[in-house]
Structures are given as C-alpha cells and as structure tokens.
C-alpha cells in the first residue's frame, strides 16, 4: 500500500511541477503584456524623466523592480491559497498534507525570476525611449506663451524650431545667468528652451533628483517651451567628439535661432568647457556631412552671458529685465536645495550678504548701465550693427 501511495505521490508531484512550469510560462506572458501596456501608458512619464536627466539604467531598474514586485505578489497570493488548501485537506481528510518550508522559498524565488526574466524586454523598451519622441500630451509650461492651447508632444514641439536656447552646465546655471532674458523672450511670444548639460549630481548640496524637480518648477515660472538634459557627467564636461555629437543632435532637433552660452572664463571647469563645447557644436551642426542623417542647422547667433564676471569685460549689450526680474528671482528661489542660506554659488563670489541679495545687486548694476532698474549682460565676438544711430537708446550725458 505504501509503495502504491509513494508512486502515486511521485506521479502527482511530477504532474504538478509540469503544470507549475506551464503556469510560470503563462504568467510570464501575462507579465510581458502588462508591462508593455504600462510602458505605453507611461510614455509621457518616461520622456519627462529622461528629459530631466534620468539615465537608461535608472528606468531599466525601475521597470524590472515593478515586474518582480508584480510576480512576487502573485506568487505570495498563490502560496497563500495553496497553503489554505493543504490545511483543509489535512483537517478534513486522513490524507497527510504539509507544505515544505523549502518549497515556499523556491516558489517565491521562481516568481521573482519570472518577473525579471519576462519583464526584461518591456523594461529595455521603455528605458530606450527617445525623450524627443515621448511625452504625448505635453504642452507649454505654465506661464509660457504657447502657440496653441491644445496639448502637444515634445516631438511635435520639435517640429517648430526654438527661437532661443540657453545652455548651462548644471541645473540652476541658466536661471542665474539669463533667467530674466528667457522670461522676456517668452513674454514677447518667442519659443525658448533650456539645455542642462549635466544633472548636477556632484553638487555638495541636494541631489540630482531634487535639482531636476526644482528645475522643472523654475522652467515653468520662466515660461520656457522645453527643458532638456544632455546627460553628461557632472564635473566631467569635456570638449570631446562624443559630446559634440550629442549636442549637435540636440541642436539639429530643436534648431534654435539664438544660443546663449556661459562665458568662456570661470572658476568651475564645467562652466569654461561648456562654453567651448557648445560653441564648437553650434558650428559643427551646420556641416552637411557631419554626424547622422539629420538636416544640418547652424544658429544665427551665439552669445555669451557675462553675469557675475569680475574681470574687466564690458558687455556688448544688456537686456532690460526690469519687468521680469521678480520672476527671475522666483525661478532662482526654486533651487532652495542650492541657494537657501548661502552667500556664494556658481560664478558669484561672496560679499558677506545673502546670495539672493547678491544676485539683485549684480542685476541692478547692469541695469544701471542702460538706465534701467535691472539688466542682464551679454557679449558677442562679432560687432553688432546699428541701422539708425538716431534711434540708439541709453542717453550719453
């Protein structure tokens, strides 16, 4: 009798193992389907995170954890139901029934590996999305002047060239250097953009994730059309072929008429090299045989912001930001992780006064050069033409 029972249980065990394998396969197919739907429905989230600087491996890890959590939960529910059935059999029949402890761990591990294995393809597909082609339903940020009121994707936004693109090595640099100018351009109906070359992950305060969230809020205040991130390493911005090609791709996608760069001298090496890298990329972007099959594009103007410069550099021109200065400061204050309670940041040397006061002093100084309340200074290598000298502003005496 015992031999018959042992043979019966062995056959039953083998059948159950086979059925479990089939169940795992079916469950894996289900995981692929669910995760593919999740990736499709979260395209906007993926595009936004990548535009803010999220790396491919960050998104890959996120989706794999979600897939493993899904199958682990399913495995736990299945084990609970199986345990309940075993308890009923043991309680209501003379048949001995028990769940081996090792089988619980094996089942849960199998669930996790099923999620990871079958979730790998959807995760890789989601992590590999191009932010330029993502974000369905995204529109101009609050405060900006979009050309229509209907939601638009980043891809459709890129169909219309930017008028002005400001490039900064780290999140917050553009706001400090030319935030008022971007706000004024948005008020005038121009399409503006910010390109952060890095995520600022090497900063002593805050984190890359915090700075990304702060940057999105600041961009909305300034009314920019789009904020992008090139994903270069912080404290590792170099003028290399690879980095030039990355910037050329962005320039050809967004086709800005004017590009604003940081000055080519500065304390932080990323600031100096960002100017050199982006300036070279602007030139190379216009070469028909350079890079991939994108249409070549060369900006009409490249101008350098010289805010906070202490060397004797006289600006070529100063933009009046008297009406936009409060918004500029609101955008800067979004970066509380960087500026709250400090007396020095970026290219601004400490004077003992709070940092926000230092920014105001600088902008008041440049405003005084054009007889306005606030201004932002810029330099061009080329001479600026004047069509009518009788209409030149700023009184001489």
mmCIF file of C-alpha atoms in Angstrom:
data_model
loop_
_atom_site.group_PDB
_atom_site.id
_atom_site.type_symbol
_atom_site.label_atom_id
_atom_site.label_comp_id
_atom_site.label_asym_id
_atom_site.label_seq_id
_atom_site.Cartn_x
_atom_site.Cartn_y
_atom_site.Cartn_z
ATOM 1 C CA UNK A 1 0.000 0.000 0.000
ATOM 2 C CA UNK A 2 2.783 2.412 0.921
ATOM 3 C CA UNK A 3 4.576 1.618 -2.341
ATOM 4 C CA UNK A 4 1.438 2.440 -4.301
ATOM 5 C CA UNK A 5 0.973 5.663 -2.320
ATOM 6 C CA UNK A 6 4.599 6.699 -2.879
ATOM 7 C CA UNK A 7 4.317 6.001 -6.611
ATOM 8 C CA UNK A 8 1.077 7.962 -6.753
ATOM 9 C CA UNK A 9 2.515 10.971 -4.946
ATOM 10 C CA UNK A 10 5.630 10.879 -7.146
ATOM 11 C CA UNK A 11 3.497 10.980 -10.297
ATOM 12 C CA UNK A 12 1.337 13.704 -8.762
ATOM 13 C CA UNK A 13 4.466 15.718 -7.870
ATOM 14 C CA UNK A 14 5.816 15.411 -11.402
ATOM 15 C CA UNK A 15 2.485 16.489 -12.877
ATOM 16 C CA UNK A 16 2.335 19.456 -10.512
ATOM 17 C CA UNK A 17 5.876 20.506 -11.439
ATOM 18 C CA UNK A 18 4.944 20.396 -15.125
ATOM 19 C CA UNK A 19 1.761 22.333 -14.508
ATOM 20 C CA UNK A 20 3.702 24.875 -12.448
ATOM 21 C CA UNK A 21 6.145 25.314 -15.314
ATOM 22 C CA UNK A 22 3.285 25.915 -17.715
ATOM 23 C CA UNK A 23 1.762 28.303 -15.189
ATOM 24 C CA UNK A 24 5.014 30.242 -14.919
ATOM 25 C CA UNK A 25 5.213 30.462 -18.710
ATOM 26 C CA UNK A 26 1.629 31.719 -18.959
ATOM 27 C CA UNK A 27 2.276 34.109 -16.094
ATOM 28 C CA UNK A 28 5.424 35.353 -17.819
ATOM 29 C CA UNK A 29 3.483 36.095 -20.998
ATOM 30 C CA UNK A 30 0.993 37.953 -18.834
ATOM 31 C CA UNK A 31 3.825 39.960 -17.293
ATOM 32 C CA UNK A 32 5.069 40.956 -20.753
ATOM 33 C CA UNK A 33 1.574 42.099 -21.699
ATOM 34 C CA UNK A 34 1.005 44.073 -18.508
ATOM 35 C CA UNK A 35 4.436 45.717 -18.612
ATOM 36 C CA UNK A 36 4.093 46.633 -22.290
ATOM 37 C CA UNK A 37 0.774 48.313 -21.515
ATOM 38 C CA UNK A 38 2.415 50.074 -18.562
ATOM 39 C CA UNK A 39 5.270 51.337 -20.744
ATOM 40 C CA UNK A 40 2.840 52.578 -23.403
ATOM 41 C CA UNK A 41 0.622 54.380 -20.906
ATOM 42 C CA UNK A 42 3.623 55.926 -19.124
ATOM 43 C CA UNK A 43 5.436 57.197 -22.202
ATOM 44 C CA UNK A 44 4.957 60.778 -21.006
ATOM 45 C CA UNK A 45 6.471 59.966 -17.606
ATOM 46 C CA UNK A 46 9.438 58.221 -19.241
ATOM 47 C CA UNK A 47 10.046 61.095 -21.630
ATOM 48 C CA UNK A 48 9.825 63.653 -18.846
ATOM 49 C CA UNK A 49 12.261 61.748 -16.625
ATOM 50 C CA UNK A 50 14.752 61.302 -19.467
ATOM 51 C CA UNK A 51 14.439 64.947 -20.457
ATOM 52 C CA UNK A 52 15.207 65.792 -16.811
ATOM 53 C CA UNK A 53 18.326 63.641 -16.890
ATOM 54 C CA UNK A 54 17.255 60.145 -15.821
ATOM 55 C CA UNK A 55 19.698 57.555 -17.130
ATOM 56 C CA UNK A 56 18.708 54.450 -19.089
ATOM 57 C CA UNK A 57 19.762 52.161 -16.255
ATOM 58 C CA UNK A 58 17.601 54.142 -13.795
ATOM 59 C CA UNK A 59 14.486 53.449 -15.849
ATOM 60 C CA UNK A 60 15.522 49.853 -16.582
ATOM 61 C CA UNK A 61 15.920 49.194 -12.847
ATOM 62 C CA UNK A 62 12.552 50.818 -12.110
ATOM 63 C CA UNK A 63 10.630 48.638 -14.565
ATOM 64 C CA UNK A 64 12.402 45.432 -13.521
ATOM 65 C CA UNK A 65 11.584 46.097 -9.864
ATOM 66 C CA UNK A 66 7.957 46.706 -10.824
ATOM 67 C CA UNK A 67 7.810 43.445 -12.811
ATOM 68 C CA UNK A 68 9.436 41.457 -9.995
ATOM 69 C CA UNK A 69 7.077 43.015 -7.445
ATOM 70 C CA UNK A 70 4.091 42.084 -9.610
ATOM 71 C CA UNK A 71 5.081 38.428 -9.904
ATOM 72 C CA UNK A 72 6.185 38.226 -6.269
ATOM 73 C CA UNK A 73 2.767 39.434 -5.188
ATOM 74 C CA UNK A 74 1.140 36.880 -7.464
ATOM 75 C CA UNK A 75 3.376 34.137 -6.077
ATOM 76 C CA UNK A 76 2.554 35.118 -2.492
ATOM 77 C CA UNK A 77 -1.164 35.009 -3.235
ATOM 78 C CA UNK A 78 -0.767 31.597 -4.900
ATOM 79 C CA UNK A 79 1.219 30.248 -1.961
ATOM 80 C CA UNK A 80 -1.437 31.501 0.451
ATOM 81 C CA UNK A 81 -4.215 29.774 -1.493
ATOM 82 C CA UNK A 82 -2.146 26.590 -1.768
ATOM 83 C CA UNK A 83 -1.423 26.644 1.949
ATOM 84 C CA UNK A 84 -5.135 27.063 2.692
ATOM 85 C CA UNK A 85 -5.988 24.045 0.505
ATOM 86 C CA UNK A 86 -3.300 21.943 2.200
ATOM 87 C CA UNK A 87 -4.661 22.917 5.613
ATOM 88 C CA UNK A 88 -8.207 21.932 4.575
ATOM 89 C CA UNK A 89 -7.017 18.567 3.236
ATOM 90 C CA UNK A 90 -5.080 17.840 6.423
ATOM 91 C CA UNK A 91 -8.018 18.913 8.595
ATOM 92 C CA UNK A 92 -10.886 17.203 6.786
ATOM 93 C CA UNK A 93 -9.309 14.036 5.396
ATOM 94 C CA UNK A 94 -6.968 11.307 6.672
ATOM 95 C CA UNK A 95 -4.524 12.164 3.880
ATOM 96 C CA UNK A 96 -1.293 13.609 5.349
ATOM 97 C CA UNK A 97 -0.663 17.040 3.825
ATOM 98 C CA UNK A 98 2.069 19.546 4.598
ATOM 99 C CA UNK A 99 3.841 22.375 2.769
ATOM 100 C CA UNK A 100 7.652 22.020 2.979
ATOM 101 C CA UNK A 101 9.358 25.228 4.055
ATOM 102 C CA UNK A 102 11.876 24.995 1.241
ATOM 103 C CA UNK A 103 9.081 24.953 -1.337
ATOM 104 C CA UNK A 104 7.857 28.350 -0.139
ATOM 105 C CA UNK A 105 11.249 29.955 -0.746
ATOM 106 C CA UNK A 106 11.647 28.180 -4.093
ATOM 107 C CA UNK A 107 8.214 29.347 -5.221
ATOM 108 C CA UNK A 108 8.846 32.965 -4.233
ATOM 109 C CA UNK A 109 12.279 32.989 -5.895
ATOM 110 C CA UNK A 110 10.763 31.482 -9.033
ATOM 111 C CA UNK A 111 8.166 34.252 -9.015
ATOM 112 C CA UNK A 112 10.861 36.937 -8.772
ATOM 113 C CA UNK A 113 12.973 35.411 -11.540
ATOM 114 C CA UNK A 114 9.877 35.070 -13.726
ATOM 115 C CA UNK A 115 9.154 38.771 -13.294
ATOM 116 C CA UNK A 116 12.735 39.795 -14.043
ATOM 117 C CA UNK A 117 13.123 37.430 -16.989
ATOM 118 C CA UNK A 118 9.877 38.222 -18.727
ATOM 119 C CA UNK A 119 9.963 41.882 -17.728
ATOM 120 C CA UNK A 120 13.372 42.474 -19.273
ATOM 121 C CA UNK A 121 12.122 43.173 -22.800
ATOM 122 C CA UNK A 122 9.396 45.695 -21.800
ATOM 123 C CA UNK A 123 11.823 47.324 -19.360
ATOM 124 C CA UNK A 124 14.517 47.672 -22.036
ATOM 125 C CA UNK A 125 11.993 49.059 -24.500
ATOM 126 C CA UNK A 126 10.728 51.639 -22.002
ATOM 127 C CA UNK A 127 14.221 52.641 -20.893
ATOM 128 C CA UNK A 128 15.310 53.056 -24.512
ATOM 129 C CA UNK A 129 12.606 55.552 -25.480
ATOM 130 C CA UNK A 130 13.871 58.795 -27.012
ATOM 131 C CA UNK A 131 12.611 61.739 -24.928
ATOM 132 C CA UNK A 132 12.181 63.776 -28.119
ATOM 133 C CA UNK A 133 9.601 61.235 -29.316
ATOM 134 C CA UNK A 134 7.948 60.761 -25.926
ATOM 135 C CA UNK A 135 5.669 62.860 -23.723
ATOM 136 C CA UNK A 136 2.322 62.631 -25.568
ATOM 137 C CA UNK A 137 0.052 65.348 -24.287
ATOM 138 C CA UNK A 138 2.784 67.619 -23.026
ATOM 139 C CA UNK A 139 2.288 71.309 -23.677
ATOM 140 C CA UNK A 140 3.969 74.601 -22.938
ATOM 141 C CA UNK A 141 4.684 75.088 -19.233
ATOM 142 C CA UNK A 142 2.513 77.289 -17.085
ATOM 143 C CA UNK A 143 3.356 80.907 -17.615
ATOM 144 C CA UNK A 144 4.645 80.385 -21.151
ATOM 145 C CA UNK A 145 3.090 81.638 -24.344
ATOM 146 C CA UNK A 146 2.354 78.542 -26.388
ATOM 147 C CA UNK A 147 1.260 78.950 -29.976
ATOM 148 C CA UNK A 148 -1.904 76.972 -29.305
ATOM 149 C CA UNK A 149 -3.927 75.689 -26.369
ATOM 150 C CA UNK A 150 -4.018 72.034 -27.398
ATOM 151 C CA UNK A 151 -1.678 69.536 -25.705
ATOM 152 C CA UNK A 152 1.398 68.808 -27.786
ATOM 153 C CA UNK A 153 4.099 66.156 -27.646
ATOM 154 C CA UNK A 154 7.789 67.001 -27.458
ATOM 155 C CA UNK A 155 8.152 65.541 -30.947
ATOM 156 C CA UNK A 156 5.532 67.951 -32.297
ATOM 157 C CA UNK A 157 7.159 70.812 -30.367
ATOM 158 C CA UNK A 158 10.451 69.976 -32.061
ATOM 159 C CA UNK A 159 8.715 70.375 -35.435
ATOM 160 C CA UNK A 160 8.699 74.121 -34.679
ATOM 161 C CA UNK A 161 12.221 75.481 -34.115
ATOM 162 C CA UNK A 162 13.143 77.227 -30.902
ATOM 163 C CA UNK A 163 13.875 80.909 -31.091
ATOM 164 C CA UNK A 164 16.272 80.899 -28.144
ATOM 165 C CA UNK A 165 18.123 78.020 -26.462
ATOM 166 C CA UNK A 166 20.112 78.712 -23.281
ATOM 167 C CA UNK A 167 22.817 76.166 -22.428
ATOM 168 C CA UNK A 168 24.121 75.683 -18.895
ATOM 169 C CA UNK A 169 26.442 73.061 -17.420
ATOM 170 C CA UNK A 170 24.198 72.429 -14.383
ATOM 171 C CA UNK A 171 20.557 72.911 -13.419
ATOM 172 C CA UNK A 172 20.223 76.483 -11.992
ATOM 173 C CA UNK A 173 23.073 77.984 -14.076
ATOM 174 C CA UNK A 174 20.752 79.277 -16.803
ATOM 175 C CA UNK A 175 18.378 80.846 -14.275
ATOM 176 C CA UNK A 176 21.261 82.736 -12.687
ATOM 177 C CA UNK A 177 22.876 83.854 -15.935
ATOM 178 C CA UNK A 178 19.946 84.731 -18.167
ATOM 179 C CA UNK A 179 16.656 83.787 -16.494
ATOM 180 C CA UNK A 180 15.282 87.284 -16.944
ATOM 181 C CA UNK A 181 16.137 87.302 -20.638
ATOM 182 C CA UNK A 182 14.343 83.986 -21.191
ATOM 183 C CA UNK A 183 11.276 85.312 -19.359
ATOM 184 C CA UNK A 184 11.327 88.460 -21.516
ATOM 185 C CA UNK A 185 11.596 86.379 -24.703
ATOM 186 C CA UNK A 186 8.629 84.253 -23.585
ATOM 187 C CA UNK A 187 6.648 87.439 -22.898
ATOM 188 C CA UNK A 188 7.437 88.550 -26.450
ATOM 189 C CA UNK A 189 5.988 85.312 -27.825
ATOM 190 C CA UNK A 190 9.252 83.540 -28.618
ATOM 191 C CA UNK A 191 9.805 79.810 -28.117
ATOM 192 C CA UNK A 192 12.556 79.306 -25.569
ATOM 193 C CA UNK A 193 14.404 76.291 -24.230
ATOM 194 C CA UNK A 194 16.943 75.329 -21.567
ATOM 195 C CA UNK A 195 19.588 72.652 -22.091
ATOM 196 C CA UNK A 196 21.325 71.450 -18.927
ATOM 197 C CA UNK A 197 24.458 69.550 -19.893
ATOM 198 C CA UNK A 198 24.585 67.552 -16.614
ATOM 199 C CA UNK A 199 22.257 66.595 -13.785
ATOM 200 C CA UNK A 200 24.432 68.317 -11.165
ATOM 201 C CA UNK A 201 24.996 65.054 -9.327
ATOM 202 C CA UNK A 202 28.373 66.146 -7.926
ATOM 203 C CA UNK A 203 26.946 69.167 -6.115
ATOM 204 C CA UNK A 204 27.659 69.468 -2.402
ATOM 205 C CA UNK A 205 24.013 70.219 -1.626
ATOM 206 C CA UNK A 206 20.817 68.447 -2.606
ATOM 207 C CA UNK A 207 20.757 65.646 -5.172
ATOM 208 C CA UNK A 208 20.293 65.201 -8.905
ATOM 209 C CA UNK A 209 16.659 64.198 -8.375
ATOM 210 C CA UNK A 210 15.916 67.218 -6.192
ATOM 211 C CA UNK A 211 17.590 69.577 -8.648
ATOM 212 C CA UNK A 212 15.629 68.085 -11.545
ATOM 213 C CA UNK A 213 12.329 68.742 -9.761
ATOM 214 C CA UNK A 214 13.462 72.251 -8.863
ATOM 215 C CA UNK A 215 14.478 72.849 -12.480
ATOM 216 C CA UNK A 216 11.072 71.868 -13.845
ATOM 217 C CA UNK A 217 9.359 74.278 -11.466
ATOM 218 C CA UNK A 218 11.775 77.083 -12.388
ATOM 219 C CA UNK A 219 11.261 76.430 -16.107
ATOM 220 C CA UNK A 220 7.513 76.821 -15.673
ATOM 221 C CA UNK A 221 7.980 80.168 -13.949
ATOM 222 C CA UNK A 222 10.182 81.439 -16.786
ATOM 223 C CA UNK A 223 7.722 80.183 -19.397
ATOM 224 C CA UNK A 224 10.201 78.104 -21.390
ATOM 225 C CA UNK A 225 8.845 75.759 -24.040
ATOM 226 C CA UNK A 226 11.065 72.819 -23.139
ATOM 227 C CA UNK A 227 13.829 71.862 -20.710
ATOM 228 C CA UNK A 228 16.306 69.195 -21.821
ATOM 229 C CA UNK A 229 19.291 67.414 -20.319
ATOM 230 C CA UNK A 230 22.284 66.125 -22.299
ATOM 231 C CA UNK A 231 23.197 63.574 -19.616
ATOM 232 C CA UNK A 232 26.905 64.434 -19.467
ATOM 233 C CA UNK A 233 28.732 63.650 -16.197
ATOM 234 C CA UNK A 234 28.914 66.475 -13.667
ATOM 235 C CA UNK A 235 32.484 67.718 -13.161
ATOM 236 C CA UNK A 236 33.261 65.829 -16.377
ATOM 237 C CA UNK A 237 32.195 68.167 -19.172
ATOM 238 C CA UNK A 238 34.858 67.921 -21.870
ATOM 239 C CA UNK A 239 35.041 69.047 -25.481
ATOM 240 C CA UNK A 240 35.209 65.549 -26.962
ATOM 241 C CA UNK A 241 33.927 64.174 -30.257
ATOM 242 C CA UNK A 242 31.284 62.131 -28.446
ATOM 243 C CA UNK A 243 29.976 65.141 -26.520
ATOM 244 C CA UNK A 244 29.978 67.333 -29.626
ATOM 245 C CA UNK A 245 27.919 64.750 -31.496
ATOM 246 C CA UNK A 246 25.419 64.592 -28.618
ATOM 247 C CA UNK A 247 24.947 68.361 -28.667
ATOM 248 C CA UNK A 248 24.781 68.502 -32.458
ATOM 249 C CA UNK A 249 21.890 66.045 -32.370
ATOM 250 C CA UNK A 250 20.017 68.290 -29.924
ATOM 251 C CA UNK A 251 20.752 71.425 -31.943
ATOM 252 C CA UNK A 252 19.538 69.808 -35.150
ATOM 253 C CA UNK A 253 16.399 68.556 -33.438
ATOM 254 C CA UNK A 254 15.388 71.896 -31.912
ATOM 255 C CA UNK A 255 17.051 74.214 -34.484
ATOM 256 C CA UNK A 256 17.406 77.337 -32.293
ATOM 257 C CA UNK A 257 17.983 80.726 -33.932
ATOM 258 C CA UNK A 258 19.922 82.082 -30.944
ATOM 259 C CA UNK A 259 22.047 80.118 -28.470
ATOM 260 C CA UNK A 260 23.052 81.606 -25.103
ATOM 261 C CA UNK A 261 26.203 80.161 -23.509
ATOM 262 C CA UNK A 262 28.090 80.752 -20.271
ATOM 263 C CA UNK A 263 31.245 82.847 -20.545
ATOM 264 C CA UNK A 264 34.421 81.064 -21.645
ATOM 265 C CA UNK A 265 36.263 82.036 -18.469
ATOM 266 C CA UNK A 266 35.211 80.986 -14.979
ATOM 267 C CA UNK A 267 36.046 79.265 -11.719
ATOM 268 C CA UNK A 268 34.291 75.970 -12.416
ATOM 269 C CA UNK A 269 35.887 73.917 -15.234
ATOM 270 C CA UNK A 270 32.442 72.768 -16.372
ATOM 271 C CA UNK A 271 31.472 76.408 -16.993
ATOM 272 C CA UNK A 272 34.502 77.126 -19.168
ATOM 273 C CA UNK A 273 34.361 73.876 -21.081
ATOM 274 C CA UNK A 274 30.583 74.075 -21.560
ATOM 275 C CA UNK A 275 31.072 77.318 -23.491
ATOM 276 C CA UNK A 276 33.801 75.806 -25.660
ATOM 277 C CA UNK A 277 31.924 72.549 -26.256
ATOM 278 C CA UNK A 278 28.608 74.172 -27.131
ATOM 279 C CA UNK A 279 30.266 76.835 -29.320
ATOM 280 C CA UNK A 280 32.016 74.143 -31.364
ATOM 281 C CA UNK A 281 28.811 72.089 -31.573
ATOM 282 C CA UNK A 282 26.968 75.124 -32.992
ATOM 283 C CA UNK A 283 29.499 75.280 -35.820
ATOM 284 C CA UNK A 284 29.640 71.529 -36.491
ATOM 285 C CA UNK A 285 25.845 71.307 -36.514
ATOM 286 C CA UNK A 286 25.888 73.281 -39.767
ATOM 287 C CA UNK A 287 28.172 70.868 -41.617
ATOM 288 C CA UNK A 288 26.151 68.757 -44.061
ATOM 289 C CA UNK A 289 28.415 65.705 -43.791
ATOM 290 C CA UNK A 290 28.900 65.770 -40.037
ATOM 291 C CA UNK A 291 27.095 63.252 -37.837
ATOM 292 C CA UNK A 292 23.980 61.289 -38.727
ATOM 293 C CA UNK A 293 21.306 61.891 -41.355
ATOM 294 C CA UNK A 294 19.670 64.831 -39.575
ATOM 295 C CA UNK A 295 19.328 68.038 -41.536
ATOM 296 C CA UNK A 296 22.232 70.409 -40.751
ATOM 297 C CA UNK A 297 21.451 73.551 -38.783
ATOM 298 C CA UNK A 298 23.649 76.393 -37.592
ATOM 299 C CA UNK A 299 22.253 79.009 -35.165
ATOM 300 C CA UNK A 300 22.236 82.603 -36.402
ATOM 301 C CA UNK A 301 23.725 83.977 -33.191
ATOM 302 C CA UNK A 302 25.839 82.629 -30.345
ATOM 303 C CA UNK A 303 26.009 84.994 -27.384
ATOM 304 C CA UNK A 304 27.783 84.660 -24.051
ATOM 305 C CA UNK A 305 26.300 85.614 -20.704
ATOM 306 C CA UNK A 306 28.807 87.534 -18.579
ATOM 307 C CA UNK A 307 26.743 87.877 -15.408
ATOM 308 C CA UNK A 308 28.864 87.838 -12.236
ATOM 309 C CA UNK A 309 32.096 88.370 -14.180
ATOM 310 C CA UNK A 310 34.709 90.299 -12.189
ATOM 311 C CA UNK A 311 37.274 90.594 -14.966
ATOM 312 C CA UNK A 312 37.097 93.842 -16.963
ATOM 313 C CA UNK A 313 34.774 92.633 -19.716
ATOM 314 C CA UNK A 314 32.371 95.249 -20.998
ATOM 315 C CA UNK A 315 29.115 93.780 -22.300
ATOM 316 C CA UNK A 316 28.246 94.109 -25.966
ATOM 317 C CA UNK A 317 24.669 94.721 -24.901
ATOM 318 C CA UNK A 318 22.450 94.486 -21.806
ATOM 319 C CA UNK A 319 18.891 93.141 -21.850
ATOM 320 C CA UNK A 320 16.348 95.152 -19.857
ATOM 321 C CA UNK A 321 14.693 92.732 -17.393
ATOM 322 C CA UNK A 322 13.025 95.283 -15.145
ATOM 323 C CA UNK A 323 9.596 93.733 -15.755
ATOM 324 C CA UNK A 324 10.904 90.150 -15.473
ATOM 325 C CA UNK A 325 13.274 90.427 -12.507
ATOM 326 C CA UNK A 326 10.783 89.218 -9.879
ATOM 327 C CA UNK A 327 10.075 86.117 -11.958
ATOM 328 C CA UNK A 328 13.793 85.523 -12.361
ATOM 329 C CA UNK A 329 14.218 85.583 -8.586
ATOM 330 C CA UNK A 330 11.202 83.298 -8.112
ATOM 331 C CA UNK A 331 12.830 80.819 -10.508
ATOM 332 C CA UNK A 332 16.153 81.030 -8.651
ATOM 333 C CA UNK A 333 14.402 80.509 -5.307
ATOM 334 C CA UNK A 334 13.017 77.231 -6.657
ATOM 335 C CA UNK A 335 16.533 75.885 -6.066
ATOM 336 C CA UNK A 336 16.269 76.054 -2.303
ATOM 337 C CA UNK A 337 18.495 72.973 -2.022
ATOM 338 C CA UNK A 338 21.308 75.014 -3.577
ATOM 339 C CA UNK A 339 20.821 78.618 -2.503
ATOM 340 C CA UNK A 340 18.892 78.788 0.743
ATOM 341 C CA UNK A 341 21.095 80.316 3.436
ATOM 342 C CA UNK A 342 24.255 80.542 1.291
ATOM 343 C CA UNK A 343 26.424 83.554 0.421
ATOM 344 C CA UNK A 344 28.181 82.090 -2.626
ATOM 345 C CA UNK A 345 27.250 79.920 -5.613
ATOM 346 C CA UNK A 346 28.421 79.412 -9.179
ATOM 347 C CA UNK A 347 30.477 82.309 -10.506
ATOM 348 C CA UNK A 348 29.193 84.697 -7.822
ATOM 349 C CA UNK A 349 31.937 85.496 -5.315
ATOM 350 C CA UNK A 350 30.846 86.076 -1.686
ATOM 351 C CA UNK A 351 30.451 89.598 -0.353
ATOM 352 C CA UNK A 352 29.029 88.679 3.041
ATOM 353 C CA UNK A 353 25.457 89.391 2.019
ATOM 354 C CA UNK A 354 22.827 86.677 1.397
ATOM 355 C CA UNK A 355 23.110 85.102 -2.032
ATOM 356 C CA UNK A 356 19.720 86.342 -3.231
ATOM 357 C CA UNK A 357 20.757 89.906 -2.364
ATOM 358 C CA UNK A 358 23.998 89.393 -4.289
ATOM 359 C CA UNK A 359 22.055 88.394 -7.418
ATOM 360 C CA UNK A 360 19.912 91.515 -7.084
ATOM 361 C CA UNK A 361 22.964 93.762 -6.670
ATOM 362 C CA UNK A 362 24.531 92.323 -9.828
ATOM 363 C CA UNK A 363 21.387 92.768 -11.909
ATOM 364 C CA UNK A 364 20.849 96.284 -10.566
ATOM 365 C CA UNK A 365 24.409 97.159 -11.583
ATOM 366 C CA UNK A 366 23.953 96.014 -15.166
ATOM 367 C CA UNK A 367 20.552 97.655 -15.287
ATOM 368 C CA UNK A 368 22.201 100.946 -14.362
ATOM 369 C CA UNK A 369 24.413 100.682 -17.454
ATOM 370 C CA UNK A 370 21.305 101.035 -19.633
ATOM 371 C CA UNK A 371 19.446 103.364 -17.236
ATOM 372 C CA UNK A 372 17.013 100.662 -16.165
ATOM 373 C CA UNK A 373 16.203 99.004 -12.876
ATOM 374 C CA UNK A 374 17.632 95.574 -13.724
ATOM 375 C CA UNK A 375 19.606 94.104 -16.608
ATOM 376 C CA UNK A 376 21.493 91.035 -17.809
ATOM 377 C CA UNK A 377 24.809 91.478 -19.688
ATOM 378 C CA UNK A 378 25.913 89.634 -22.816
ATOM 379 C CA UNK A 379 28.995 89.507 -25.006
ATOM 380 C CA UNK A 380 29.369 88.674 -28.690
ATOM 381 C CA UNK A 381 32.637 88.073 -30.515
ATOM 382 C CA UNK A 382 31.302 89.851 -33.569
ATOM 383 C CA UNK A 383 30.392 93.533 -33.824
ATOM 384 C CA UNK A 384 26.722 94.445 -33.548
ATOM 385 C CA UNK A 385 25.332 96.570 -36.398
ATOM 386 C CA UNK A 386 23.288 99.736 -35.795
ATOM 387 C CA UNK A 387 20.836 100.618 -38.565
ATOM 388 C CA UNK A 388 19.879 104.085 -37.313
ATOM 389 C CA UNK A 389 22.144 105.972 -34.912
ATOM 390 C CA UNK A 390 19.384 108.483 -34.151
ATOM 391 C CA UNK A 391 17.340 105.696 -32.531
ATOM 392 C CA UNK A 392 20.079 104.410 -30.234
ATOM 393 C CA UNK A 393 18.848 104.213 -26.652
ATOM 394 C CA UNK A 394 20.680 104.988 -23.373
ATOM 395 C CA UNK A 395 21.499 108.714 -23.011
ATOM 396 C CA UNK A 396 25.182 109.658 -23.127
ATOM 397 C CA UNK A 397 25.066 112.824 -20.993
#
